[in-house]
Structure formats: C-alpha cells, structure tokens
Coordinates of C-alpha atoms in Angstrom, one line a residue:
Chain A
M1 CA -17.3 -30.6 3.6
D2 CA -15.5 -31.7 0.4
D3 CA -12.8 -29.1 0.7
A4 CA -12.0 -30.0 4.3
P5 CA -8.2 -30.7 4.5
R6 CA -7.6 -34.4 4.3
I7 CA -6.1 -35.9 7.4
L8 CA -3.6 -38.6 6.2
E9 CA -3.1 -41.7 8.2
R10 CA 0.2 -41.7 10.0
I11 CA 1.9 -45.1 9.9
D12 CA 2.8 -46.2 13.4
A13 CA 6.5 -46.2 14.2
D14 CA 6.1 -49.8 15.4
F15 CA 4.5 -51.1 12.2
M16 CA 7.4 -53.3 11.3
Q17 CA 6.7 -55.5 14.3
N18 CA 3.7 -56.8 12.3
P19 CA 3.5 -55.1 8.9
F20 CA 1.2 -57.8 7.5
D21 CA -1.9 -56.6 9.4
L22 CA -1.4 -53.1 8.1
Y23 CA -0.8 -54.3 4.6
A24 CA -3.9 -56.5 4.7
R25 CA -6.0 -53.5 5.7
L26 CA -4.5 -51.2 3.1
R27 CA -5.0 -53.8 0.4
K28 CA -8.7 -54.1 1.4
E29 CA -9.2 -50.4 1.5
G30 CA -8.0 -49.8 -2.0
G31 CA -5.2 -49.1 -4.4
P32 CA -2.4 -46.6 -3.9
Q33 CA -3.0 -44.4 -0.8
E34 CA -1.3 -41.4 0.7
V35 CA 0.1 -41.9 4.1
V36 CA 2.7 -40.3 6.4
M37 CA 5.6 -42.7 7.2
P38 CA 7.0 -42.8 10.7
H39 CA 10.0 -40.7 9.6
G40 CA 7.7 -37.9 8.5
A41 CA 7.6 -38.4 4.7
K42 CA 4.3 -38.3 2.9
V43 CA 4.2 -41.1 0.4
W44 CA 1.8 -43.0 -1.8
I45 CA 2.0 -46.5 -0.4
V46 CA 1.1 -49.3 -2.9
T47 CA 0.1 -52.7 -1.5
R48 CA -1.8 -54.7 -4.1
Y49 CA 0.1 -57.2 -6.2
D50 CA -1.0 -56.0 -9.6
D51 CA -0.4 -52.3 -8.7
V52 CA 3.1 -53.0 -7.3
R53 CA 4.1 -55.0 -10.3
A54 CA 2.7 -52.5 -12.8
L55 CA 4.6 -49.6 -11.2
L56 CA 7.9 -51.5 -11.0
T57 CA 8.0 -51.5 -14.8
D58 CA 6.4 -48.1 -15.3
P59 CA 8.8 -45.6 -17.0
R60 CA 7.0 -42.8 -15.2
V61 CA 8.3 -44.1 -11.9
S62 CA 11.8 -42.9 -11.2
K63 CA 14.7 -43.6 -8.8
D64 CA 16.9 -40.8 -9.9
G65 CA 19.0 -40.0 -6.8
R66 CA 19.7 -36.5 -8.0
R67 CA 16.1 -35.6 -7.5
M68 CA 15.4 -37.7 -4.5
D69 CA 16.5 -35.2 -1.9
E70 CA 14.2 -32.6 -3.4
M71 CA 11.3 -35.1 -3.3
F72 CA 11.9 -35.8 0.4
T73 CA 12.1 -32.1 1.2
R74 CA 8.9 -31.3 -0.6
H75 CA 7.0 -34.2 1.0
S76 CA 8.2 -34.0 4.6
V77 CA 5.4 -33.3 6.9
N78 CA 7.8 -32.5 9.7
P79 CA 11.6 -32.5 9.8
V80 CA 12.5 -35.7 8.1
V81 CA 15.0 -38.1 9.5
Q82 CA 15.7 -39.9 6.4
E83 CA 17.1 -42.8 8.4
D84 CA 17.1 -45.5 5.9
A85 CA 15.6 -44.0 2.8
E86 CA 18.1 -45.3 0.4
P87 CA 21.5 -47.0 0.7
G88 CA 23.6 -43.9 0.3
G89 CA 20.6 -41.5 0.2
G90 CA 20.6 -40.4 3.9
T91 CA 22.4 -37.7 5.7
G92 CA 26.2 -37.9 6.3
F93 CA 26.9 -39.8 3.1
D94 CA 29.6 -39.1 0.7
D95 CA 27.8 -38.1 -2.6
D96 CA 30.1 -40.5 -4.4
L97 CA 28.6 -43.4 -2.5
A98 CA 25.0 -42.5 -3.5
A99 CA 25.7 -42.3 -7.3
H100 CA 25.0 -46.0 -7.8
M101 CA 22.7 -47.9 -10.1
M102 CA 19.9 -48.3 -7.6
N103 CA 19.6 -44.5 -7.5
S104 CA 19.5 -44.3 -11.3
D105 CA 17.0 -44.7 -14.2
P106 CA 17.6 -46.0 -17.7
P107 CA 19.7 -45.3 -19.7
R108 CA 22.3 -44.6 -17.0
H109 CA 21.0 -47.6 -15.1
T110 CA 21.2 -49.9 -18.1
R111 CA 24.8 -48.9 -18.7
L112 CA 25.9 -49.6 -15.1
R113 CA 23.8 -52.7 -14.7
K114 CA 25.2 -54.3 -17.9
L115 CA 28.7 -53.8 -16.7
V116 CA 28.2 -55.9 -13.5
S117 CA 25.4 -58.3 -14.6
K118 CA 27.9 -60.8 -16.0
G119 CA 29.5 -61.0 -12.6
F120 CA 26.3 -62.2 -10.9
T121 CA 24.6 -64.6 -13.4
A122 CA 23.1 -67.8 -12.2
Q123 CA 25.7 -69.8 -14.0
R124 CA 28.6 -68.0 -12.4
M125 CA 26.9 -68.3 -8.9
E126 CA 26.5 -72.0 -9.4
G127 CA 30.3 -72.2 -9.2
L128 CA 30.2 -70.8 -5.7
R129 CA 28.2 -73.8 -4.4
P130 CA 31.2 -75.5 -2.7
R131 CA 32.4 -72.3 -1.2
I132 CA 29.0 -71.4 0.3
Q133 CA 28.8 -74.9 1.8
E134 CA 32.3 -74.6 3.2
L135 CA 31.5 -71.2 4.8
A136 CA 28.2 -72.4 6.2
D137 CA 29.9 -75.5 7.8
E138 CA 32.7 -73.3 9.3
L139 CA 30.1 -71.1 11.0
L140 CA 28.1 -74.1 12.2
D141 CA 31.3 -75.8 13.5
A142 CA 32.0 -72.7 15.5
M143 CA 28.7 -73.1 17.4
V144 CA 29.3 -76.6 18.6
G145 CA 29.2 -76.8 22.4
R146 CA 27.3 -73.5 22.7
P147 CA 23.8 -74.3 23.9
E148 CA 22.3 -71.0 22.8
V149 CA 23.3 -68.8 19.9
D150 CA 22.0 -65.8 18.0
L151 CA 21.6 -67.1 14.5
I152 CA 21.5 -63.6 13.0
D153 CA 24.9 -62.6 14.4
G154 CA 26.4 -66.1 14.2
Y155 CA 25.2 -67.3 10.8
A156 CA 22.7 -65.2 8.8
M157 CA 25.0 -62.1 8.7
P158 CA 28.5 -63.5 8.4
L159 CA 27.6 -66.0 5.6
P160 CA 26.5 -63.5 2.9
I161 CA 29.2 -61.0 4.0
A162 CA 32.0 -63.4 3.5
L163 CA 30.6 -64.4 0.1
V164 CA 30.2 -60.8 -1.1
F165 CA 33.8 -60.1 0.0
D166 CA 35.0 -63.2 -1.8
L167 CA 33.1 -62.1 -5.0
M168 CA 34.6 -58.7 -4.9
G169 CA 38.1 -59.9 -3.9
V170 CA 38.5 -58.0 -0.6
P171 CA 41.6 -59.4 1.2
H172 CA 40.9 -61.3 4.4
R173 CA 43.1 -59.0 6.5
D174 CA 41.0 -56.0 5.6
R175 CA 37.5 -57.5 6.0
H176 CA 37.0 -56.8 9.6
A177 CA 37.7 -53.1 9.3
F178 CA 35.9 -52.7 6.0
W179 CA 32.8 -54.3 7.4
G180 CA 33.0 -52.1 10.5
W181 CA 32.6 -49.0 8.3
A182 CA 30.0 -50.6 6.0
A183 CA 27.9 -51.7 9.0
K184 CA 27.5 -48.1 10.0
L185 CA 26.1 -47.3 6.5
V186 CA 23.6 -50.1 6.6
G187 CA 20.3 -49.8 8.3
A188 CA 18.9 -47.2 10.7
G189 CA 19.7 -45.6 14.0
H190 CA 23.3 -44.5 13.5
D191 CA 24.6 -41.2 14.7
P192 CA 25.0 -38.8 11.7
E193 CA 28.6 -38.0 12.6
E194 CA 29.5 -41.6 12.9
V195 CA 27.9 -42.2 9.5
A196 CA 29.9 -39.3 8.0
G197 CA 33.1 -40.8 9.4
A198 CA 32.3 -44.3 8.2
S199 CA 31.3 -43.0 4.8
R200 CA 34.7 -41.2 4.5
Q201 CA 36.6 -44.3 5.6
F202 CA 34.6 -46.6 3.4
T203 CA 35.3 -44.4 0.4
E204 CA 39.0 -44.1 1.2
Y205 CA 39.3 -47.9 1.5
A206 CA 37.3 -48.5 -1.7
K207 CA 39.7 -46.2 -3.6
H208 CA 42.7 -48.0 -2.0
L209 CA 41.2 -51.3 -3.1
I210 CA 40.8 -50.1 -6.6
D211 CA 44.5 -49.0 -6.7
A212 CA 45.5 -52.3 -5.2
K213 CA 43.6 -54.3 -7.9
R214 CA 45.1 -52.2 -10.6
E215 CA 48.6 -53.1 -9.3
Q216 CA 47.8 -56.7 -8.7
P217 CA 44.7 -57.8 -10.6
D218 CA 42.8 -61.0 -9.5
H219 CA 39.9 -62.9 -11.0
A220 CA 37.3 -61.2 -8.8
L221 CA 34.7 -58.5 -9.6
I222 CA 36.6 -55.3 -8.6
S223 CA 39.5 -56.2 -10.8
A224 CA 37.2 -56.7 -13.8
L225 CA 35.5 -53.4 -13.1
V226 CA 38.8 -51.6 -12.7
R227 CA 39.8 -52.9 -16.1
V228 CA 36.6 -51.4 -17.6
T229 CA 37.2 -48.1 -15.8
D230 CA 40.8 -47.8 -17.0
E231 CA 40.1 -48.8 -20.6
D232 CA 37.1 -46.6 -21.0
G233 CA 36.1 -44.1 -18.2
D234 CA 32.9 -43.3 -20.2
R235 CA 31.7 -46.8 -19.4
L236 CA 32.4 -46.6 -15.7
S237 CA 33.9 -43.6 -14.0
R238 CA 36.0 -44.0 -10.9
S239 CA 33.3 -42.5 -8.6
E240 CA 30.7 -44.8 -10.2
L241 CA 33.0 -47.7 -9.4
V242 CA 33.3 -46.6 -5.7
A243 CA 29.5 -46.3 -5.6
M244 CA 29.1 -49.8 -7.2
I245 CA 31.4 -51.3 -4.5
F246 CA 29.3 -49.6 -1.8
L247 CA 26.0 -50.8 -3.3
I248 CA 27.2 -54.4 -3.6
V249 CA 28.4 -54.5 0.0
V250 CA 25.2 -52.9 1.4
A251 CA 22.7 -54.9 -0.7
G252 CA 24.7 -58.1 -0.4
S253 CA 24.9 -58.2 3.4
E254 CA 21.8 -57.1 5.3
T255 CA 19.1 -58.2 2.9
P256 CA 20.2 -61.8 2.5
A257 CA 20.8 -61.9 6.2
N258 CA 17.3 -60.8 6.9
Q259 CA 15.9 -63.3 4.4
L260 CA 17.8 -66.2 5.9
G261 CA 17.0 -65.3 9.5
S262 CA 13.3 -64.9 8.7
A263 CA 13.2 -68.2 6.8
V264 CA 14.7 -70.1 9.8
Y265 CA 12.3 -68.3 12.2
H266 CA 9.2 -69.3 10.1
L267 CA 10.4 -72.9 9.8
L268 CA 10.9 -73.1 13.5
T269 CA 7.4 -71.6 14.2
N270 CA 5.7 -73.8 11.6
P271 CA 6.8 -77.3 12.7
D272 CA 4.5 -79.1 10.2
E273 CA 6.2 -77.3 7.3
L274 CA 9.6 -77.9 8.7
A275 CA 8.7 -81.6 9.0
K276 CA 7.8 -81.7 5.3
L277 CA 11.2 -80.2 4.4
R278 CA 13.1 -82.6 6.7
A279 CA 11.2 -85.6 5.1
D280 CA 12.0 -84.5 1.6
P281 CA 15.1 -82.3 1.2
S282 CA 14.5 -82.1 -2.6
L283 CA 11.7 -79.7 -1.6
M284 CA 14.4 -77.1 -0.7
P285 CA 14.4 -74.9 -3.8
A286 CA 10.6 -74.6 -3.8
A287 CA 10.6 -74.1 0.0
V288 CA 13.0 -71.2 -0.4
E289 CA 10.7 -69.6 -3.0
E290 CA 7.8 -69.9 -0.7
L291 CA 9.7 -68.7 2.4
M292 CA 10.8 -65.6 0.5
R293 CA 7.3 -65.0 -0.7
Y294 CA 5.9 -65.4 2.8
D295 CA 8.3 -62.9 4.4
S296 CA 10.4 -60.9 2.1
G297 CA 13.7 -59.5 3.4
V298 CA 13.0 -56.3 1.6
G299 CA 9.5 -55.3 2.9
T300 CA 9.1 -52.2 0.7
A301 CA 11.2 -51.5 -2.4
S302 CA 13.4 -48.4 -2.0
F303 CA 11.8 -45.1 -2.6
R304 CA 10.6 -44.0 -6.0
F305 CA 8.8 -41.0 -7.3
S306 CA 6.4 -40.2 -10.1
T307 CA 7.6 -38.1 -13.0
D308 CA 4.1 -37.8 -14.5
D309 CA 0.5 -38.3 -13.5
I310 CA -0.1 -42.1 -13.2
P311 CA -3.7 -43.3 -13.3
L312 CA -4.1 -46.6 -11.5
G313 CA -7.6 -48.1 -11.1
D314 CA -9.7 -45.3 -9.7
V315 CA -6.9 -43.1 -8.4
V316 CA -4.3 -40.9 -10.0
I317 CA -0.8 -40.6 -8.5
P318 CA 0.1 -37.0 -9.4
A319 CA 3.5 -36.2 -10.9
G320 CA 6.3 -35.4 -8.3
E321 CA 5.0 -37.7 -5.5
L322 CA 7.1 -40.2 -3.5
I323 CA 6.0 -43.8 -4.0
L324 CA 6.6 -46.7 -1.7
L325 CA 5.9 -50.1 -3.3
S326 CA 5.4 -52.9 -0.8
L327 CA 6.9 -56.1 -1.9
G328 CA 6.0 -57.8 1.4
S329 CA 2.3 -56.8 0.8
A330 CA 2.2 -57.9 -2.8
N331 CA 3.5 -61.3 -1.7
R332 CA 0.6 -61.6 0.7
D333 CA -2.1 -60.5 -1.7
D334 CA -4.8 -63.2 -1.9
A335 CA -5.8 -61.9 -5.3
H336 CA -2.5 -63.3 -6.6
F337 CA -1.5 -66.1 -4.1
R338 CA -4.4 -68.2 -2.8
S339 CA -4.6 -68.1 1.0
A340 CA -1.5 -66.0 0.9
D341 CA -1.1 -65.8 4.7
W342 CA -0.6 -69.5 4.8
L343 CA 3.0 -70.8 4.6
D344 CA 2.9 -73.8 2.3
L345 CA 6.3 -75.2 1.2
N346 CA 4.5 -77.1 -1.6
R347 CA 3.0 -74.0 -3.1
H348 CA 5.5 -73.4 -5.8
P349 CA 4.6 -69.7 -6.0
V350 CA 4.6 -68.1 -9.5
G351 CA 5.5 -64.4 -9.6
G352 CA 7.0 -64.0 -6.1
M353 CA 8.2 -60.4 -5.6
A354 CA 10.9 -60.8 -3.0
F355 CA 13.6 -59.7 -5.4
G356 CA 11.5 -56.9 -7.0
H357 CA 10.6 -56.8 -10.7
G358 CA 11.7 -54.9 -13.7
V359 CA 15.0 -53.1 -14.3
H360 CA 16.0 -53.0 -10.6
Y361 CA 15.3 -56.7 -10.1
C362 CA 17.9 -57.9 -7.5
I363 CA 21.2 -58.5 -9.3
G364 CA 22.1 -60.9 -6.4
A365 CA 19.0 -63.0 -6.7
P366 CA 20.8 -66.2 -8.0
L367 CA 23.4 -65.9 -5.2
A368 CA 20.7 -65.2 -2.5
R369 CA 18.8 -68.3 -3.6
L370 CA 21.9 -70.4 -3.2
I371 CA 22.7 -68.9 0.2
M372 CA 19.2 -69.7 1.3
Q373 CA 19.1 -73.2 0.0
I374 CA 22.5 -74.3 1.2
G375 CA 22.4 -72.2 4.4
L376 CA 19.1 -73.8 5.5
F377 CA 20.1 -77.3 4.4
R378 CA 23.4 -77.3 6.3
L379 CA 21.8 -75.7 9.4
L380 CA 18.9 -78.2 9.6
A381 CA 21.2 -81.2 8.9
R382 CA 23.8 -80.2 11.5
Y383 CA 21.4 -79.3 14.3
P384 CA 18.3 -81.6 13.9
D385 CA 16.8 -80.5 17.3
I386 CA 17.2 -76.8 16.8
R387 CA 14.4 -74.6 18.3
L388 CA 13.7 -71.1 19.4
A389 CA 15.3 -70.1 22.7
V390 CA 12.6 -67.6 23.6
P391 CA 8.8 -67.4 22.9
A392 CA 8.2 -66.1 19.3
E393 CA 6.3 -63.0 20.5
R394 CA 9.5 -61.8 22.4
L395 CA 11.4 -61.4 19.1
R396 CA 11.8 -57.9 17.7
W397 CA 11.9 -56.9 14.1
K398 CA 14.3 -54.2 12.8
E399 CA 12.8 -50.7 12.9
S400 CA 13.1 -49.9 9.3
T401 CA 10.7 -48.8 6.6
L402 CA 12.4 -50.8 3.9
V403 CA 14.0 -54.0 5.2
H404 CA 12.2 -56.6 7.2
G405 CA 14.3 -58.8 9.4
L406 CA 14.8 -59.9 13.0
V407 CA 17.1 -58.0 15.3
E408 CA 18.2 -61.3 17.0
L409 CA 17.2 -64.9 16.5
P410 CA 18.2 -66.8 19.7
V411 CA 18.0 -70.5 19.3
L412 CA 18.8 -73.6 21.3
L413 CA 20.9 -75.8 19.1
G414 CA 20.5 -79.2 20.7
R415 CA 22.8 -82.0 19.7
A416 CA 25.2 -81.6 16.7
A417 CA 25.0 -84.3 14.0
S418 CA 28.3 -85.2 12.5
A419 CA 29.4 -82.8 9.8
Chain B
M1 CA 16.6 -59.6 -39.3
W2 CA 17.2 -61.0 -35.8
R3 CA 15.8 -64.0 -34.2
V4 CA 15.2 -63.7 -30.4
T5 CA 14.4 -66.5 -28.0
V6 CA 14.0 -66.8 -24.3
G7 CA 15.2 -70.0 -22.7
D8 CA 13.7 -72.2 -20.0
S9 CA 15.9 -70.7 -17.3
C10 CA 13.7 -67.5 -17.3
V11 CA 12.5 -66.6 -13.8
G12 CA 10.2 -63.8 -14.8
S13 CA 12.4 -61.1 -13.3
G14 CA 10.8 -58.5 -15.6
M15 CA 14.2 -57.1 -16.5
C16 CA 13.7 -57.4 -20.2
I17 CA 10.2 -56.0 -19.9
G18 CA 11.7 -52.9 -18.1
V19 CA 14.6 -52.5 -20.6
A20 CA 12.7 -53.3 -23.8
P21 CA 9.0 -53.0 -23.1
H22 CA 7.9 -53.2 -26.7
R23 CA 9.9 -56.3 -27.4
F24 CA 9.1 -58.7 -24.5
Q25 CA 6.0 -59.7 -22.6
L26 CA 5.3 -62.1 -19.6
D27 CA 2.9 -64.9 -19.9
A28 CA 0.5 -66.3 -17.2
D29 CA 3.3 -68.5 -15.9
D30 CA 5.6 -65.5 -15.4
R31 CA 7.8 -66.5 -18.3
S32 CA 9.1 -63.9 -20.8
H33 CA 8.6 -64.2 -24.5
P34 CA 9.6 -61.9 -27.4
V35 CA 6.5 -60.1 -28.8
T36 CA 7.8 -61.3 -32.2
V37 CA 10.5 -63.9 -32.6
E38 CA 11.8 -62.2 -35.8
M39 CA 12.6 -58.5 -35.4
E40 CA 14.6 -55.7 -36.9
P41 CA 17.9 -55.2 -35.1
D42 CA 17.3 -53.2 -31.9
D43 CA 19.9 -52.1 -29.3
S44 CA 17.3 -52.3 -26.5
V45 CA 17.1 -56.1 -27.1
L46 CA 20.8 -56.3 -26.7
D47 CA 20.5 -54.4 -23.5
A48 CA 17.9 -56.8 -22.2
A49 CA 20.0 -59.8 -23.1
A50 CA 23.0 -58.3 -21.3
S51 CA 21.0 -57.4 -18.2
C52 CA 19.1 -60.7 -17.9
P53 CA 20.0 -62.2 -14.5
M54 CA 19.5 -65.7 -16.0
E55 CA 21.3 -65.1 -19.3
A56 CA 18.1 -66.6 -20.8
I57 CA 17.9 -64.3 -23.9
R58 CA 19.5 -65.5 -27.1
I59 CA 19.8 -63.3 -30.2
T60 CA 20.9 -64.7 -33.6
H61 CA 21.0 -63.5 -37.2
S62 CA 17.9 -64.9 -38.8
A63 CA 19.7 -65.8 -42.0
S64 CA 23.0 -67.1 -40.8
G65 CA 22.1 -68.4 -37.3
E66 CA 25.2 -66.6 -36.0
E67 CA 24.9 -65.4 -32.4
I68 CA 24.8 -61.6 -31.8
V69 CA 27.1 -60.6 -29.0
D70 CA 26.9 -57.3 -27.1
L71 CA 30.4 -55.8 -27.3
W72 CA 29.6 -53.3 -24.5
T73 CA 29.5 -55.8 -21.7
M74 CA 32.7 -57.0 -20.0
S75 CA 33.0 -60.5 -21.4
S76 CA 36.3 -61.0 -19.5
A77 CA 34.4 -61.1 -16.2
S78 CA 32.2 -64.0 -17.1
P79 CA 34.2 -67.2 -17.1
R80 CA 31.6 -69.9 -17.7
T81 CA 31.6 -72.7 -15.1
Q82 CA 32.3 -76.1 -16.5
G83 CA 29.5 -78.4 -15.6
D84 CA 28.1 -78.8 -12.1
P85 CA 30.9 -78.3 -9.6
T86 CA 29.2 -80.3 -6.8

C-alpha cells in the first residue's frame, strides 16, 4: 500500500473567498505540504509562521525568473494557466518587463535593490505626508453627496496609484493611459492578447518616459535611475530600468489598495474595534499593524522554488520544487500570535508578515504604512457614520492565488463632517 | 575594524539577515543586532546597510569613528527631509 500513488489535495478554485479556514486546517495538519493549486501547478504550500519565516531567508529558496517557467512547466498537473503567478511572469508579457528584482536572487537582487532603496526609505516617505493627506481629501471630497460608493474604485485604488505616479514623476496628462495599460498587467483574468498589447504599450511608454526624463530631469525616482543608467549601464541597464518601472507600478497599486480596502472592511464589521480607534486616534499606527496582520493584502508571497533539498521539521522539500509561502496564514498562526483569529487593535503585533521578510521585504512598506494610517484616519473623520451598503457575506474577494482583496466595497457614507 | 550598530527604527524586516546572514540576527522582539559590534570590513554589511528600508544600520571606523558610506548607492536620490513636515 505504501507505494500507491499519492493523491494530492487540489485547492478549491474558490478558496480565496475564505482562505483562513483552509490555512487553519493546513497548519494543524503539519508543516509544508504538497497540493495542487486551482491553476494546476503542484506546489509545496507552507502555512506555519516559523516555517514561512525560515524559508523567506533561506538561500536555498530562489525567485530566479529565468528558471521559473521551467519550474511551472515541470510541475503543472494539467495545462497551466499561469494567471497571476508573478508580476511579469505570465503569458503575453514582454520579457523585459519580467526581468525585475522581485524575479531575482542575490547578488543581482542586491544590486537592483540598493539602487532604488534610497528612493523609498521611511525618512523620505515621511515627506509625503502632506501630499497623501491632500490626495485622500480630494478623493473624499469627490464623494460628497453620493449616498453609496465603491471604496475600492473610489478611494483604495486611486490613492496609492496617484502616489506611485508622483514618486516616479509620471506627468499628469499621461496617467490615465499609463494606468490603463498597467491595469491589464495586474491581477488575473485578462485576455492573453490584451495582455500582450498592454505589455507592448506599457514598455513603449516606459521607454518614452526614460527619454523624456533624460531630456528634462526632475527630482523624482525615474530621473534618478536614468542618471544611474546613463552613468554606468553595469549598475542598471535600460531593460532593467523598464522592468523596475513596471514592478513599482504593479506592486505599488493593487497591493496597497487591497490592504486599505480590507482594513476598512474589517473595521466596519468589527464595530467594537472601530469604536476603540475613534475614541483614541493615537492608536492608529498600532491599529494599522494589527489590521495588516489580520488580513494581509498579499495572501501568499509570490512563487519561489527550492534549489536544494530543504529539511523542515519532519519533511524534506526536494530540490526543484515550487514553493508557496502563505503570509496570510503565518499571520494567523496561534503559535506566534495569541488568539490570532481575533482582531485586537491593542495587540501591537511583533513580527507581522504582511510585507514579507528577508531580502524581498516590501520596499514600499514605509509608504504603505503611511497610506494606511492617513487613508483610514481621513476617511473615518470625514464620514463618521460610514457603514457597509450590503451584508458582509455578499462581498466577493478577488480570485487570485497571491493577492487578497475585495473586488468591491460598497459603503453608505452618511453625513460628511466638515473637511 | 568596523563598528556596526542597528538603530531603534529597526522594524525587523529581515533584510539584513537575508543579505548578510552571518553578520546580523533578530532578537525575540524582532529587532536586528549585529552578531558582533566590532567586525572586519565586509561588503555584505555595506549591502545590508544600503538595503535596509529603515536606514537603521550605521557603520563606522572603530578607530576614527568616521562613517563608512557605500559609494555604490545613488546618494543623489536621497534628499533628507528636514524635520517633520506636518
């Protein structure tokens, strides 16, 4: 009986509607386990806090994009629709776009990361505080008089997008079109031909932007990177620069939008916690840490693979296997966070995993924290009676293996307090 | 010799642990510390300092106290904000 072929659990296509039940069961059952994901890839899913954390800093775990296609081909149980495997890793993408630091290992990753890290430090982001508040207030103003709005479309998405374009120095007149192409490269469910077209247009525009910044430099990030590329192409090649722009747009838009949308949702469905925050706004930074722990905008870290046998507890992940590290599950592990399924804005969680861990720790974390703190504060101050417009169970979560966020968040705003 | 310190702004991102695993470790409070404060010059520690999202890692010459700066990073893209803008 021992040599009977193992039948692997196939993860239900709908698991993102409530991933936390699945995660809880997998954590209870054991360490890393082989499963088949809805899109047909056989992966080792890792759900326990200590395991996720250990593998995120394990040099035997790779993100090398040049080998990722081979891994997906080898481990596809049926024809794989690699719908959202990686930003830039799916079908229809320009190769240039995929050659970014999130698809790289050290030392290449270290080189790329060091070049942009100064552009995203906490200290630099602090300077954006007034701008974030101004943008949030503009968006909230635009809602006055509308009884019901979708907060994802009207607030959670446009806020980070505007900030990321500001940071990069994308001219206002181009933003609508640029985002139109980018939106087709983010998330799942787009037609491959549309993706190919959008990928081409995105790349063309990024190259145009690079030339424009060379002609007329400004103080934003792309100009700084163009200068590095022109001075020393060994440090940052032109195609690496295009890929960097792509990564910043993709990672800087949908993930913070998911995070902000989910935070509003959990506050509105946990009125006691919301009341604590309203009573004491100085709780906001701690509240944001807890909200991001409770429901992380990135449910599972982007795909990785093993380059060697990796023993972990009583299992060994063999070399050459796909690995899916669940940040959302690690953040709900009772072994690390007491009563982890309980949202407690006074928890002050230590070691939250929403931004990952190790060399791929989210470069935008300081900005995301500010967007969350200011975005929530302005929303709650402006619309003190805000509530869900539909029963919570009617809301749908995006069908994605990686990100976790609401498709729509319809709310009734109630009266507007003076700005 | 170099002297390496990690400031209070550390958020335990694990960046330095990933970049220079033999040089840094996290404590129970999720704060990073150098394995030894005094160490031989090591490029991986410069990499860690340059990659730290909180700019929490400071490297100085033990003898002179002079700060070690990583020439590889684009210093021109990091204008420091002056105080709290709000």
